[in-house]
Amino acid sequence: MTEEFKASPVPLTSSRGAYNESLAEYCLAAILYFNKKILQLERQKQMKNYQAFLMPTLYQSTLVVLGYGSIGKSVAKIGKSFGMRVIGVKRTAAELDGVADEIVDTSKLNEVLPFADFLVMATPNHPTTYNLMSAPQFSLMKRSAVLVNIGRGSSINEDDLVDALNNEVIAGAALDVFKVEPLPESSPL
C-alpha cells in the first residue's frame, strides 16, 4: 500500500470471511453427493431398477481440511456437526481451537492423508501449494476417499488427478477451481 493511499480519505475494506459459509456449504453438498451415492440413486431412477445398498453416514468418518484458515475452519465446523473427526492442515501447526480434533503443519500432510475419507482443499495460491496434491499423495489415500477443492486449481496436478480417478486410486473429486478457467472443453475433468 502506498503512502499516498494511506493518507487519502478512501476507505480500505476486505471481503475476508464473506464466502466462508457459502463455500463450506458447497463442500458439504459435494461430500454428501458422494457419501449418499446420489449418482447411483439417479442412475437407478433413470433405469427404473431400484437395488438396495448400504448408505454410509458421515458420523465417525475423517475429514482432512488442507488449508485450515477461515474457510477451512467453516468447513470443519460443518463436518463436526455431522460427527466427523476433523484434522486441520496448515502451514504451521496450531493449538487446538475447539473445532478440529488435530491440527498439523503441511510437513505432516502425507501422514494424515491415509486417514482421510474426505479431503477438502482450501489452499491459497502460493509457491508452497503448487501441485501439493500429486500422484504420490493420491496413492496414500483410501480408495474410497473423495477430494473437494475450493482453494486454487494450481494446488492439484490435474493430470495425476485424472489418472487417480480413472484408475480408482480415489473414489471421486468435486472441483470448484481449475488451473485454467474456464475449464477447456477438451479437459478430461
PDB file of N, CA and C in Angstrom, residues 71-173:
ATOM      1  N   ILE A  71     -11.868 -20.179   5.920  1.00  0.00           N
ATOM      2  CA  ILE A  71     -12.776 -21.015   5.134  1.00  0.00           C
ATOM      3  C   ILE A  71     -12.672 -22.464   5.598  1.00  0.00           C
ATOM      4  N   GLY A  72     -11.464 -22.956   5.751  1.00  0.00           N
ATOM      5  CA  GLY A  72     -11.267 -24.332   6.209  1.00  0.00           C
ATOM      6  C   GLY A  72     -11.914 -24.587   7.554  1.00  0.00           C
ATOM      7  N   LYS A  73     -11.836 -23.627   8.443  1.00  0.00           N
ATOM      8  CA  LYS A  73     -12.457 -23.789   9.758  1.00  0.00           C
ATOM      9  C   LYS A  73     -13.981 -23.840   9.634  1.00  0.00           C
ATOM     10  N   SER A  74     -14.553 -23.072   8.717  1.00  0.00           N
ATOM     11  CA  SER A  74     -16.002 -23.141   8.491  1.00  0.00           C
ATOM     12  C   SER A  74     -16.409 -24.518   7.978  1.00  0.00           C
ATOM     13  N   VAL A  75     -15.595 -25.091   7.114  1.00  0.00           N
ATOM     14  CA  VAL A  75     -15.849 -26.456   6.620  1.00  0.00           C
ATOM     15  C   VAL A  75     -15.769 -27.432   7.798  1.00  0.00           C
ATOM     16  N   ALA A  76     -14.763 -27.255   8.627  1.00  0.00           N
ATOM     17  CA  ALA A  76     -14.569 -28.145   9.779  1.00  0.00           C
ATOM     18  C   ALA A  76     -15.762 -28.100  10.728  1.00  0.00           C
ATOM     19  N   LYS A  77     -16.308 -26.915  10.956  1.00  0.00           N
ATOM     20  CA  LYS A  77     -17.465 -26.785  11.852  1.00  0.00           C
ATOM     21  C   LYS A  77     -18.647 -27.603  11.341  1.00  0.00           C
ATOM     22  N   ILE A  78     -18.895 -27.550  10.040  1.00  0.00           N
ATOM     23  CA  ILE A  78     -19.993 -28.329   9.469  1.00  0.00           C
ATOM     24  C   ILE A  78     -19.686 -29.818   9.594  1.00  0.00           C
ATOM     25  N   GLY A  79     -18.444 -30.186   9.316  1.00  0.00           N
ATOM     26  CA  GLY A  79     -18.056 -31.593   9.470  1.00  0.00           C
ATOM     27  C   GLY A  79     -18.274 -32.088  10.885  1.00  0.00           C
ATOM     28  N   LYS A  80     -17.877 -31.281  11.858  1.00  0.00           N
ATOM     29  CA  LYS A  80     -18.066 -31.671  13.267  1.00  0.00           C
ATOM     30  C   LYS A  80     -19.544 -31.833  13.602  1.00  0.00           C
ATOM     31  N   SER A  81     -20.419 -31.009  13.004  1.00  0.00           N
ATOM     32  CA  SER A  81     -21.856 -31.120  13.296  1.00  0.00           C
ATOM     33  C   SER A  81     -22.424 -32.446  12.809  1.00  0.00           C
ATOM     34  N   PHE A  82     -21.724 -33.110  11.896  1.00  0.00           N
ATOM     35  CA  PHE A  82     -22.119 -34.437  11.423  1.00  0.00           C
ATOM     36  C   PHE A  82     -21.384 -35.549  12.175  1.00  0.00           C
ATOM     37  N   GLY A  83     -20.622 -35.181  13.171  1.00  0.00           N
ATOM     38  CA  GLY A  83     -19.898 -36.177  13.954  1.00  0.00           C
ATOM     39  C   GLY A  83     -18.622 -36.670  13.302  1.00  0.00           C
ATOM     40  N   MET A  84     -18.088 -35.888  12.377  1.00  0.00           N
ATOM     41  CA  MET A  84     -16.854 -36.286  11.701  1.00  0.00           C
ATOM     42  C   MET A  84     -15.644 -35.950  12.568  1.00  0.00           C
ATOM     43  N   ARG A  85     -14.610 -36.740  12.408  1.00  0.00           N
ATOM     44  CA  ARG A  85     -13.304 -36.423  13.002  1.00  0.00           C
ATOM     45  C   ARG A  85     -12.630 -35.455  12.047  1.00  0.00           C
ATOM     46  N   VAL A  86     -12.111 -34.362  12.546  1.00  0.00           N
ATOM     47  CA  VAL A  86     -11.526 -33.328  11.691  1.00  0.00           C
ATOM     48  C   VAL A  86     -10.050 -33.159  11.991  1.00  0.00           C
ATOM     49  N   ILE A  87      -9.249 -33.212  10.927  1.00  0.00           N
ATOM     50  CA  ILE A  87      -7.818 -32.928  11.015  1.00  0.00           C
ATOM     51  C   ILE A  87      -7.554 -31.703  10.142  1.00  0.00           C
ATOM     52  N   GLY A  88      -7.100 -30.624  10.763  1.00  0.00           N
ATOM     53  CA  GLY A  88      -6.741 -29.419  10.032  1.00  0.00           C
ATOM     54  C   GLY A  88      -5.273 -29.444   9.670  1.00  0.00           C
ATOM     55  N   VAL A  89      -4.971 -29.022   8.443  1.00  0.00           N
ATOM     56  CA  VAL A  89      -3.577 -28.957   7.985  1.00  0.00           C
ATOM     57  C   VAL A  89      -3.327 -27.525   7.528  1.00  0.00           C
ATOM     58  N   LYS A  90      -2.319 -26.891   8.134  1.00  0.00           N
ATOM     59  CA  LYS A  90      -1.974 -25.522   7.763  1.00  0.00           C
ATOM     60  C   LYS A  90      -0.467 -25.361   7.730  1.00  0.00           C
ATOM     61  N   ARG A  91      -0.008 -24.230   7.240  1.00  0.00           N
ATOM     62  CA  ARG A  91       1.442 -24.025   7.104  1.00  0.00           C
ATOM     63  C   ARG A  91       2.193 -24.261   8.392  1.00  0.00           C
ATOM     64  N   THR A  92       1.646 -23.782   9.494  1.00  0.00           N
ATOM     65  CA  THR A  92       2.280 -24.000  10.792  1.00  0.00           C
ATOM     66  C   THR A  92       1.248 -24.605  11.735  1.00  0.00           C
ATOM     67  N   ALA A  93       1.660 -25.602  12.470  1.00  0.00           N
ATOM     68  CA  ALA A  93       0.750 -26.254  13.412  1.00  0.00           C
ATOM     69  C   ALA A  93       0.257 -25.228  14.424  1.00  0.00           C
ATOM     70  N   ALA A  94      -0.927 -25.484  14.954  1.00  0.00           N
ATOM     71  CA  ALA A  94      -1.510 -24.539  15.900  1.00  0.00           C
ATOM     72  C   ALA A  94      -2.145 -25.292  17.056  1.00  0.00           C
ATOM     73  N   GLU A  95      -2.448 -24.547  18.094  1.00  0.00           N
ATOM     74  CA  GLU A  95      -3.167 -25.107  19.240  1.00  0.00           C
ATOM     75  C   GLU A  95      -4.555 -25.536  18.779  1.00  0.00           C
ATOM     76  N   LEU A  96      -5.120 -26.516  19.448  1.00  0.00           N
ATOM     77  CA  LEU A  96      -6.485 -26.912  19.141  1.00  0.00           C
ATOM     78  C   LEU A  96      -7.417 -25.729  19.363  1.00  0.00           C
ATOM     79  N   ASP A  97      -8.420 -25.620  18.506  1.00  0.00           N
ATOM     80  CA  ASP A  97      -9.286 -24.446  18.510  1.00  0.00           C
ATOM     81  C   ASP A  97     -10.725 -24.746  18.917  1.00  0.00           C
ATOM     82  N   GLY A  98     -10.986 -25.926  19.430  1.00  0.00           N
ATOM     83  CA  GLY A  98     -12.339 -26.285  19.811  1.00  0.00           C
ATOM     84  C   GLY A  98     -13.152 -26.835  18.655  1.00  0.00           C
ATOM     85  N   VAL A  99     -12.576 -26.872  17.470  1.00  0.00           N
ATOM     86  CA  VAL A  99     -13.266 -27.430  16.296  1.00  0.00           C
ATOM     87  C   VAL A  99     -12.529 -28.678  15.829  1.00  0.00           C
ATOM     88  N   ALA A 100     -11.300 -28.514  15.378  1.00  0.00           N
ATOM     89  CA  ALA A 100     -10.524 -29.654  14.860  1.00  0.00           C
ATOM     90  C   ALA A 100     -10.097 -30.574  15.998  1.00  0.00           C
ATOM     91  N   ASP A 101     -10.041 -31.862  15.687  1.00  0.00           N
ATOM     92  CA  ASP A 101      -9.540 -32.843  16.648  1.00  0.00           C
ATOM     93  C   ASP A 101      -8.021 -32.840  16.679  1.00  0.00           C
ATOM     94  N   GLU A 102      -7.448 -32.364  15.570  1.00  0.00           N
ATOM     95  CA  GLU A 102      -5.988 -32.332  15.449  1.00  0.00           C
ATOM     96  C   GLU A 102      -5.653 -31.254  14.425  1.00  0.00           C
ATOM     97  N   ILE A 103      -4.575 -30.502  14.659  1.00  0.00           N
ATOM     98  CA  ILE A 103      -4.095 -29.513  13.701  1.00  0.00           C
ATOM     99  C   ILE A 103      -2.608 -29.762  13.519  1.00  0.00           C
ATOM    100  N   VAL A 104      -2.217 -30.006  12.271  1.00  0.00           N
ATOM    101  CA  VAL A 104      -0.819 -30.301  11.965  1.00  0.00           C
ATOM    102  C   VAL A 104      -0.326 -29.343  10.888  1.00  0.00           C
ATOM    103  N   ASP A 105       1.003 -29.250  10.755  1.00  0.00           N
ATOM    104  CA  ASP A 105       1.529 -28.421   9.683  1.00  0.00           C
ATOM    105  C   ASP A 105       1.662 -29.251   8.402  1.00  0.00           C
ATOM    106  N   THR A 106       1.865 -28.568   7.295  1.00  0.00           N
ATOM    107  CA  THR A 106       1.870 -29.239   5.982  1.00  0.00           C
ATOM    108  C   THR A 106       2.967 -30.297   5.848  1.00  0.00           C
ATOM    109  N   SER A 107       3.999 -30.238   6.668  1.00  0.00           N
ATOM    110  CA  SER A 107       5.030 -31.274   6.590  1.00  0.00           C
ATOM    111  C   SER A 107       4.474 -32.647   6.993  1.00  0.00           C
ATOM    112  N   LYS A 108       3.314 -32.657   7.658  1.00  0.00           N
ATOM    113  CA  LYS A 108       2.680 -33.904   8.107  1.00  0.00           C
ATOM    114  C   LYS A 108       1.533 -34.332   7.185  1.00  0.00           C
ATOM    115  N   LEU A 109       1.362 -33.645   6.060  1.00  0.00           N
ATOM    116  CA  LEU A 109       0.264 -33.959   5.150  1.00  0.00           C
ATOM    117  C   LEU A 109       0.253 -35.430   4.755  1.00  0.00           C
ATOM    118  N   ASN A 110       1.391 -35.956   4.328  1.00  0.00           N
ATOM    119  CA  ASN A 110       1.438 -37.358   3.897  1.00  0.00           C
ATOM    120  C   ASN A 110       1.108 -38.332   5.022  1.00  0.00           C
ATOM    121  N   GLU A 111       1.309 -37.899   6.261  1.00  0.00           N
ATOM    122  CA  GLU A 111       0.976 -38.759   7.401  1.00  0.00           C
ATOM    123  C   GLU A 111      -0.522 -38.812   7.677  1.00  0.00           C
ATOM    124  N   VAL A 112      -1.241 -37.746   7.367  1.00  0.00           N
ATOM    125  CA  VAL A 112      -2.681 -37.721   7.658  1.00  0.00           C
ATOM    126  C   VAL A 112      -3.539 -38.137   6.464  1.00  0.00           C
ATOM    127  N   LEU A 113      -3.005 -38.089   5.255  1.00  0.00           N
ATOM    128  CA  LEU A 113      -3.796 -38.460   4.075  1.00  0.00           C
ATOM    129  C   LEU A 113      -4.386 -39.870   4.151  1.00  0.00           C
ATOM    130  N   PRO A 114      -3.678 -40.864   4.681  1.00  0.00           N
ATOM    131  CA  PRO A 114      -4.271 -42.210   4.746  1.00  0.00           C
ATOM    132  C   PRO A 114      -5.527 -42.288   5.620  1.00  0.00           C
ATOM    133  N   PHE A 115      -5.754 -41.306   6.485  1.00  0.00           N
ATOM    134  CA  PHE A 115      -6.937 -41.303   7.347  1.00  0.00           C
ATOM    135  C   PHE A 115      -8.141 -40.632   6.685  1.00  0.00           C
ATOM    136  N   ALA A 116      -7.906 -39.888   5.615  1.00  0.00           N
ATOM    137  CA  ALA A 116      -8.954 -39.055   5.023  1.00  0.00           C
ATOM    138  C   ALA A 116     -10.009 -39.885   4.306  1.00  0.00           C
ATOM    139  N   ASP A 117     -11.242 -39.742   4.770  1.00  0.00           N
ATOM    140  CA  ASP A 117     -12.377 -40.222   3.982  1.00  0.00           C
ATOM    141  C   ASP A 117     -12.761 -39.128   2.998  1.00  0.00           C
ATOM    142  N   PHE A 118     -12.583 -37.879   3.439  1.00  0.00           N
ATOM    143  CA  PHE A 118     -12.830 -36.707   2.614  1.00  0.00           C
ATOM    144  C   PHE A 118     -11.690 -35.732   2.826  1.00  0.00           C
ATOM    145  N   LEU A 119     -11.151 -35.215   1.735  1.00  0.00           N
ATOM    146  CA  LEU A 119     -10.096 -34.210   1.787  1.00  0.00           C
ATOM    147  C   LEU A 119     -10.646 -32.941   1.161  1.00  0.00           C
ATOM    148  N   VAL A 120     -10.760 -31.889   1.945  1.00  0.00           N
ATOM    149  CA  VAL A 120     -11.178 -30.593   1.423  1.00  0.00           C
ATOM    150  C   VAL A 120      -9.946 -29.710   1.345  1.00  0.00           C
ATOM    151  N   MET A 121      -9.720 -29.159   0.158  1.00  0.00           N
ATOM    152  CA  MET A 121      -8.589 -28.267  -0.063  1.00  0.00           C
ATOM    153  C   MET A 121      -9.093 -26.833  -0.135  1.00  0.00           C
ATOM    154  N   ALA A 122      -8.592 -26.003   0.755  1.00  0.00           N
ATOM    155  CA  ALA A 122      -8.919 -24.578   0.775  1.00  0.00           C
ATOM    156  C   ALA A 122      -7.622 -23.789   0.818  1.00  0.00           C
ATOM    157  N   THR A 123      -6.691 -24.179  -0.024  1.00  0.00           N
ATOM    158  CA  THR A 123      -5.346 -23.616  -0.009  1.00  0.00           C
ATOM    159  C   THR A 123      -5.261 -22.317  -0.801  1.00  0.00           C
ATOM    160  N   PRO A 124      -4.368 -21.426  -0.389  1.00  0.00           N
ATOM    161  CA  PRO A 124      -4.146 -20.196  -1.152  1.00  0.00           C
ATOM    162  C   PRO A 124      -3.220 -20.467  -2.338  1.00  0.00           C
ATOM    163  N   ASN A 125      -3.136 -19.492  -3.237  1.00  0.00           N
ATOM    164  CA  ASN A 125      -2.187 -19.577  -4.346  1.00  0.00           C
ATOM    165  C   ASN A 125      -0.832 -19.121  -3.808  1.00  0.00           C
ATOM    166  N   HIS A 126       0.078 -20.061  -3.657  1.00  0.00           N
ATOM    167  CA  HIS A 126       1.381 -19.781  -3.050  1.00  0.00           C
ATOM    168  C   HIS A 126       2.368 -20.788  -3.624  1.00  0.00           C
ATOM    169  N   PRO A 127       3.632 -20.417  -3.778  1.00  0.00           N
ATOM    170  CA  PRO A 127       4.604 -21.376  -4.315  1.00  0.00           C
ATOM    171  C   PRO A 127       4.645 -22.711  -3.554  1.00  0.00           C
ATOM    172  N   THR A 128       4.377 -22.678  -2.256  1.00  0.00           N
ATOM    173  CA  THR A 128       4.429 -23.922  -1.470  1.00  0.00           C
ATOM    174  C   THR A 128       3.208 -24.807  -1.688  1.00  0.00           C
ATOM    175  N   THR A 129       2.163 -24.284  -2.334  1.00  0.00           N
ATOM    176  CA  THR A 129       0.967 -25.096  -2.559  1.00  0.00           C
ATOM    177  C   THR A 129       0.856 -25.586  -4.002  1.00  0.00           C
ATOM    178  N   TYR A 130       1.787 -25.195  -4.870  1.00  0.00           N
ATOM    179  CA  TYR A 130       1.733 -25.611  -6.271  1.00  0.00           C
ATOM    180  C   TYR A 130       1.897 -27.134  -6.379  1.00  0.00           C
ATOM    181  N   ASN A 131       0.914 -27.783  -7.014  1.00  0.00           N
ATOM    182  CA  ASN A 131       0.912 -29.251  -7.173  1.00  0.00           C
ATOM    183  C   ASN A 131       1.107 -29.963  -5.839  1.00  0.00           C
ATOM    184  N   LEU A 132       0.565 -29.408  -4.794  1.00  0.00           N
ATOM    185  CA  LEU A 132       0.664 -30.015  -3.461  1.00  0.00           C
ATOM    186  C   LEU A 132       0.069 -31.417  -3.462  1.00  0.00           C
ATOM    187  N   MET A 133      -0.985 -31.602  -4.241  1.00  0.00           N
ATOM    188  CA  MET A 133      -1.592 -32.925  -4.397  1.00  0.00           C
ATOM    189  C   MET A 133      -1.223 -33.462  -5.775  1.00  0.00           C
ATOM    190  N   SER A 134      -0.412 -34.513  -5.762  1.00  0.00           N
ATOM    191  CA  SER A 134       0.054 -35.168  -6.985  1.00  0.00           C
ATOM    192  C   SER A 134      -0.037 -36.673  -6.772  1.00  0.00           C
ATOM    193  N   ALA A 135       0.450 -37.427  -7.732  1.00  0.00           N
ATOM    194  CA  ALA A 135       0.344 -38.897  -7.680  1.00  0.00           C
ATOM    195  C   ALA A 135       0.806 -39.496  -6.349  1.00  0.00           C
ATOM    196  N   PRO A 136       1.945 -39.094  -5.786  1.00  0.00           N
ATOM    197  CA  PRO A 136       2.366 -39.707  -4.523  1.00  0.00           C
ATOM    198  C   PRO A 136       1.353 -39.498  -3.393  1.00  0.00           C
ATOM    199  N   GLN A 137       0.728 -38.316  -3.357  1.00  0.00           N
ATOM    200  CA  GLN A 137      -0.249 -38.047  -2.311  1.00  0.00           C
ATOM    201  C   GLN A 137      -1.538 -38.833  -2.556  1.00  0.00           C
ATOM    202  N   PHE A 138      -1.988 -38.896  -3.811  1.00  0.00           N
ATOM    203  CA  PHE A 138      -3.206 -39.664  -4.108  1.00  0.00           C
ATOM    204  C   PHE A 138      -3.018 -41.134  -3.737  1.00  0.00           C
ATOM    205  N   SER A 139      -1.818 -41.642  -3.947  1.00  0.00           N
ATOM    206  CA  SER A 139      -1.568 -43.063  -3.655  1.00  0.00           C
ATOM    207  C   SER A 139      -1.625 -43.370  -2.157  1.00  0.00           C
ATOM    208  N   LEU A 140      -1.499 -42.348  -1.319  1.00  0.00           N
ATOM    209  CA  LEU A 140      -1.569 -42.543   0.130  1.00  0.00           C
ATOM    210  C   LEU A 140      -3.013 -42.592   0.634  1.00  0.00           C
ATOM    211  N   MET A 141      -3.940 -42.144  -0.186  1.00  0.00           N
ATOM    212  CA  MET A 141      -5.330 -42.019   0.245  1.00  0.00           C
ATOM    213  C   MET A 141      -6.081 -43.341   0.099  1.00  0.00           C
ATOM    214  N   LYS A 142      -7.193 -43.440   0.826  1.00  0.00           N
ATOM    215  CA  LYS A 142      -8.057 -44.603   0.708  1.00  0.00           C
ATOM    216  C   LYS A 142      -8.670 -44.631  -0.692  1.00  0.00           C
ATOM    217  N   ARG A 143      -8.937 -45.825  -1.194  1.00  0.00           N
ATOM    218  CA  ARG A 143      -9.604 -45.943  -2.496  1.00  0.00           C
ATOM    219  C   ARG A 143     -11.015 -45.358  -2.445  1.00  0.00           C
ATOM    220  N   SER A 144     -11.573 -45.273  -1.269  1.00  0.00           N
ATOM    221  CA  SER A 144     -12.920 -44.732  -1.095  1.00  0.00           C
ATOM    222  C   SER A 144     -12.921 -43.220  -0.836  1.00  0.00           C
ATOM    223  N   ALA A 145     -11.748 -42.614  -0.784  1.00  0.00           N
ATOM    224  CA  ALA A 145     -11.636 -41.192  -0.434  1.00  0.00           C
ATOM    225  C   ALA A 145     -12.132 -40.287  -1.556  1.00  0.00           C
ATOM    226  N   VAL A 146     -12.619 -39.119  -1.134  1.00  0.00           N
ATOM    227  CA  VAL A 146     -13.102 -38.101  -2.064  1.00  0.00           C
ATOM    228  C   VAL A 146     -12.363 -36.798  -1.790  1.00  0.00           C
ATOM    229  N   LEU A 147     -11.952 -36.126  -2.859  1.00  0.00           N
ATOM    230  CA  LEU A 147     -11.262 -34.844  -2.772  1.00  0.00           C
ATOM    231  C   LEU A 147     -12.229 -33.737  -3.187  1.00  0.00           C
ATOM    232  N   VAL A 148     -12.253 -32.656  -2.430  1.00  0.00           N
ATOM    233  CA  VAL A 148     -13.040 -31.471  -2.768  1.00  0.00           C
ATOM    234  C   VAL A 148     -12.071 -30.293  -2.774  1.00  0.00           C
ATOM    235  N   ASN A 149     -11.981 -29.584  -3.903  1.00  0.00           N
ATOM    236  CA  ASN A 149     -11.070 -28.442  -3.971  1.00  0.00           C
ATOM    237  C   ASN A 149     -11.855 -27.148  -4.174  1.00  0.00           C
ATOM    238  N   ILE A 150     -11.777 -26.266  -3.178  1.00  0.00           N
ATOM    239  CA  ILE A 150     -12.378 -24.937  -3.268  1.00  0.00           C
ATOM    240  C   ILE A 150     -11.306 -23.855  -3.186  1.00  0.00           C
ATOM    241  N   GLY A 151     -10.041 -24.276  -3.123  1.00  0.00           N
ATOM    242  CA  GLY A 151      -8.936 -23.331  -2.954  1.00  0.00           C
ATOM    243  C   GLY A 151      -8.441 -22.799  -4.281  1.00  0.00           C
ATOM    244  N   ARG A 152      -7.362 -23.328  -4.747  1.00  0.00           N
ATOM    245  CA  ARG A 152      -6.763 -22.909  -6.011  1.00  0.00           C
ATOM    246  C   ARG A 152      -6.500 -24.131  -6.879  1.00  0.00           C
ATOM    247  N   GLY A 153      -6.776 -23.990  -8.165  1.00  0.00           N
ATOM    248  CA  GLY A 153      -6.537 -25.080  -9.109  1.00  0.00           C
ATOM    249  C   GLY A 153      -5.068 -25.458  -9.195  1.00  0.00           C
ATOM    250  N   SER A 154      -4.195 -24.508  -8.934  1.00  0.00           N
ATOM    251  CA  SER A 154      -2.753 -24.767  -9.018  1.00  0.00           C
ATOM    252  C   SER A 154      -2.262 -25.720  -7.936  1.00  0.00           C
ATOM    253  N   SER A 155      -3.092 -26.005  -6.941  1.00  0.00           N
ATOM    254  CA  SER A 155      -2.679 -26.888  -5.845  1.00  0.00           C
ATOM    255  C   SER A 155      -2.746 -28.367  -6.211  1.00  0.00           C
ATOM    256  N   ILE A 156      -3.362 -28.675  -7.348  1.00  0.00           N
ATOM    257  CA  ILE A 156      -3.518 -30.073  -7.760  1.00  0.00           C
ATOM    258  C   ILE A 156      -2.847 -30.295  -9.104  1.00  0.00           C
ATOM    259  N   ASN A 157      -2.083 -31.363  -9.209  1.00  0.00           N
ATOM    260  CA  ASN A 157      -1.573 -31.801 -10.504  1.00  0.00           C
ATOM    261  C   ASN A 157      -2.756 -32.486 -11.190  1.00  0.00           C
ATOM    262  N   GLU A 158      -3.385 -31.789 -12.126  1.00  0.00           N
ATOM    263  CA  GLU A 158      -4.622 -32.275 -12.726  1.00  0.00           C
ATOM    264  C   GLU A 158      -4.436 -33.560 -13.520  1.00  0.00           C
ATOM    265  N   ASP A 159      -3.297 -33.717 -14.188  1.00  0.00           N
ATOM    266  CA  ASP A 159      -3.050 -34.972 -14.919  1.00  0.00           C
ATOM    267  C   ASP A 159      -2.997 -36.151 -13.947  1.00  0.00           C
ATOM    268  N   ASP A 160      -2.337 -35.950 -12.818  1.00  0.00           N
ATOM    269  CA  ASP A 160      -2.265 -37.007 -11.806  1.00  0.00           C
ATOM    270  C   ASP A 160      -3.640 -37.289 -11.209  1.00  0.00           C
ATOM    271  N   LEU A 161      -4.449 -36.253 -11.053  1.00  0.00           N
ATOM    272  CA  LEU A 161      -5.801 -36.459 -10.540  1.00  0.00           C
ATOM    273  C   LEU A 161      -6.636 -37.276 -11.519  1.00  0.00           C
ATOM    274  N   VAL A 162      -6.551 -36.954 -12.793  1.00  0.00           N
ATOM    275  CA  VAL A 162      -7.286 -37.722 -13.808  1.00  0.00           C
ATOM    276  C   VAL A 162      -6.864 -39.185 -13.748  1.00  0.00           C
ATOM    277  N   ASP A 163      -5.559 -39.442 -13.661  1.00  0.00           N
ATOM    278  CA  ASP A 163      -5.073 -40.827 -13.549  1.00  0.00           C
ATOM    279  C   ASP A 163      -5.612 -41.493 -12.288  1.00  0.00           C
ATOM    280  N   ALA A 164      -5.602 -40.774 -11.170  1.00  0.00           N
ATOM    281  CA  ALA A 164      -6.088 -41.337  -9.905  1.00  0.00           C
ATOM    282  C   ALA A 164      -7.573 -41.682  -9.993  1.00  0.00           C
ATOM    283  N   LEU A 165      -8.339 -40.854 -10.661  1.00  0.00           N
ATOM    284  CA  LEU A 165      -9.772 -41.130 -10.811  1.00  0.00           C
ATOM    285  C   LEU A 165     -10.009 -42.284 -11.787  1.00  0.00           C
ATOM    286  N   ASN A 166      -9.327 -42.252 -12.923  1.00  0.00           N
ATOM    287  CA  ASN A 166      -9.503 -43.308 -13.929  1.00  0.00           C
ATOM    288  C   ASN A 166      -9.057 -44.675 -13.427  1.00  0.00           C
ATOM    289  N   ASN A 167      -8.033 -44.697 -12.582  1.00  0.00           N
ATOM    290  CA  ASN A 167      -7.503 -45.961 -12.059  1.00  0.00           C
ATOM    291  C   ASN A 167      -8.065 -46.314 -10.686  1.00  0.00           C
ATOM    292  N   GLU A 168      -9.088 -45.563 -10.263  1.00  0.00           N
ATOM    293  CA  GLU A 168      -9.779 -45.795  -9.000  1.00  0.00           C
ATOM    294  C   GLU A 168      -8.836 -45.799  -7.796  1.00  0.00           C
ATOM    295  N   VAL A 169      -7.835 -44.926  -7.857  1.00  0.00           N
ATOM    296  CA  VAL A 169      -6.943 -44.731  -6.721  1.00  0.00           C
ATOM    297  C   VAL A 169      -7.715 -44.013  -5.614  1.00  0.00           C
ATOM    298  N   ILE A 170      -8.572 -43.050  -6.025  1.00  0.00           N
ATOM    299  CA  ILE A 170      -9.533 -42.422  -5.118  1.00  0.00           C
ATOM    300  C   ILE A 170     -10.912 -42.532  -5.762  1.00  0.00           C
ATOM    301  N   ALA A 171     -11.955 -42.346  -4.951  1.00  0.00           N
ATOM    302  CA  ALA A 171     -13.311 -42.584  -5.434  1.00  0.00           C
ATOM    303  C   ALA A 171     -13.907 -41.433  -6.231  1.00  0.00           C
ATOM    304  N   GLY A 172     -13.500 -40.215  -5.924  1.00  0.00           N
ATOM    305  CA  GLY A 172     -14.113 -39.104  -6.638  1.00  0.00           C
ATOM    306  C   GLY A 172     -13.501 -37.775  -6.286  1.00  0.00           C
ATOM    307  N   ALA A 173     -13.943 -36.759  -7.033  1.00  0.00           N
ATOM    308  CA  ALA A 173     -13.464 -35.396  -6.803  1.00  0.00           C
ATOM    309  C   ALA A 173     -14.561 -34.414  -7.177  1.00  0.00           C
TER     310      ALA A 173
END
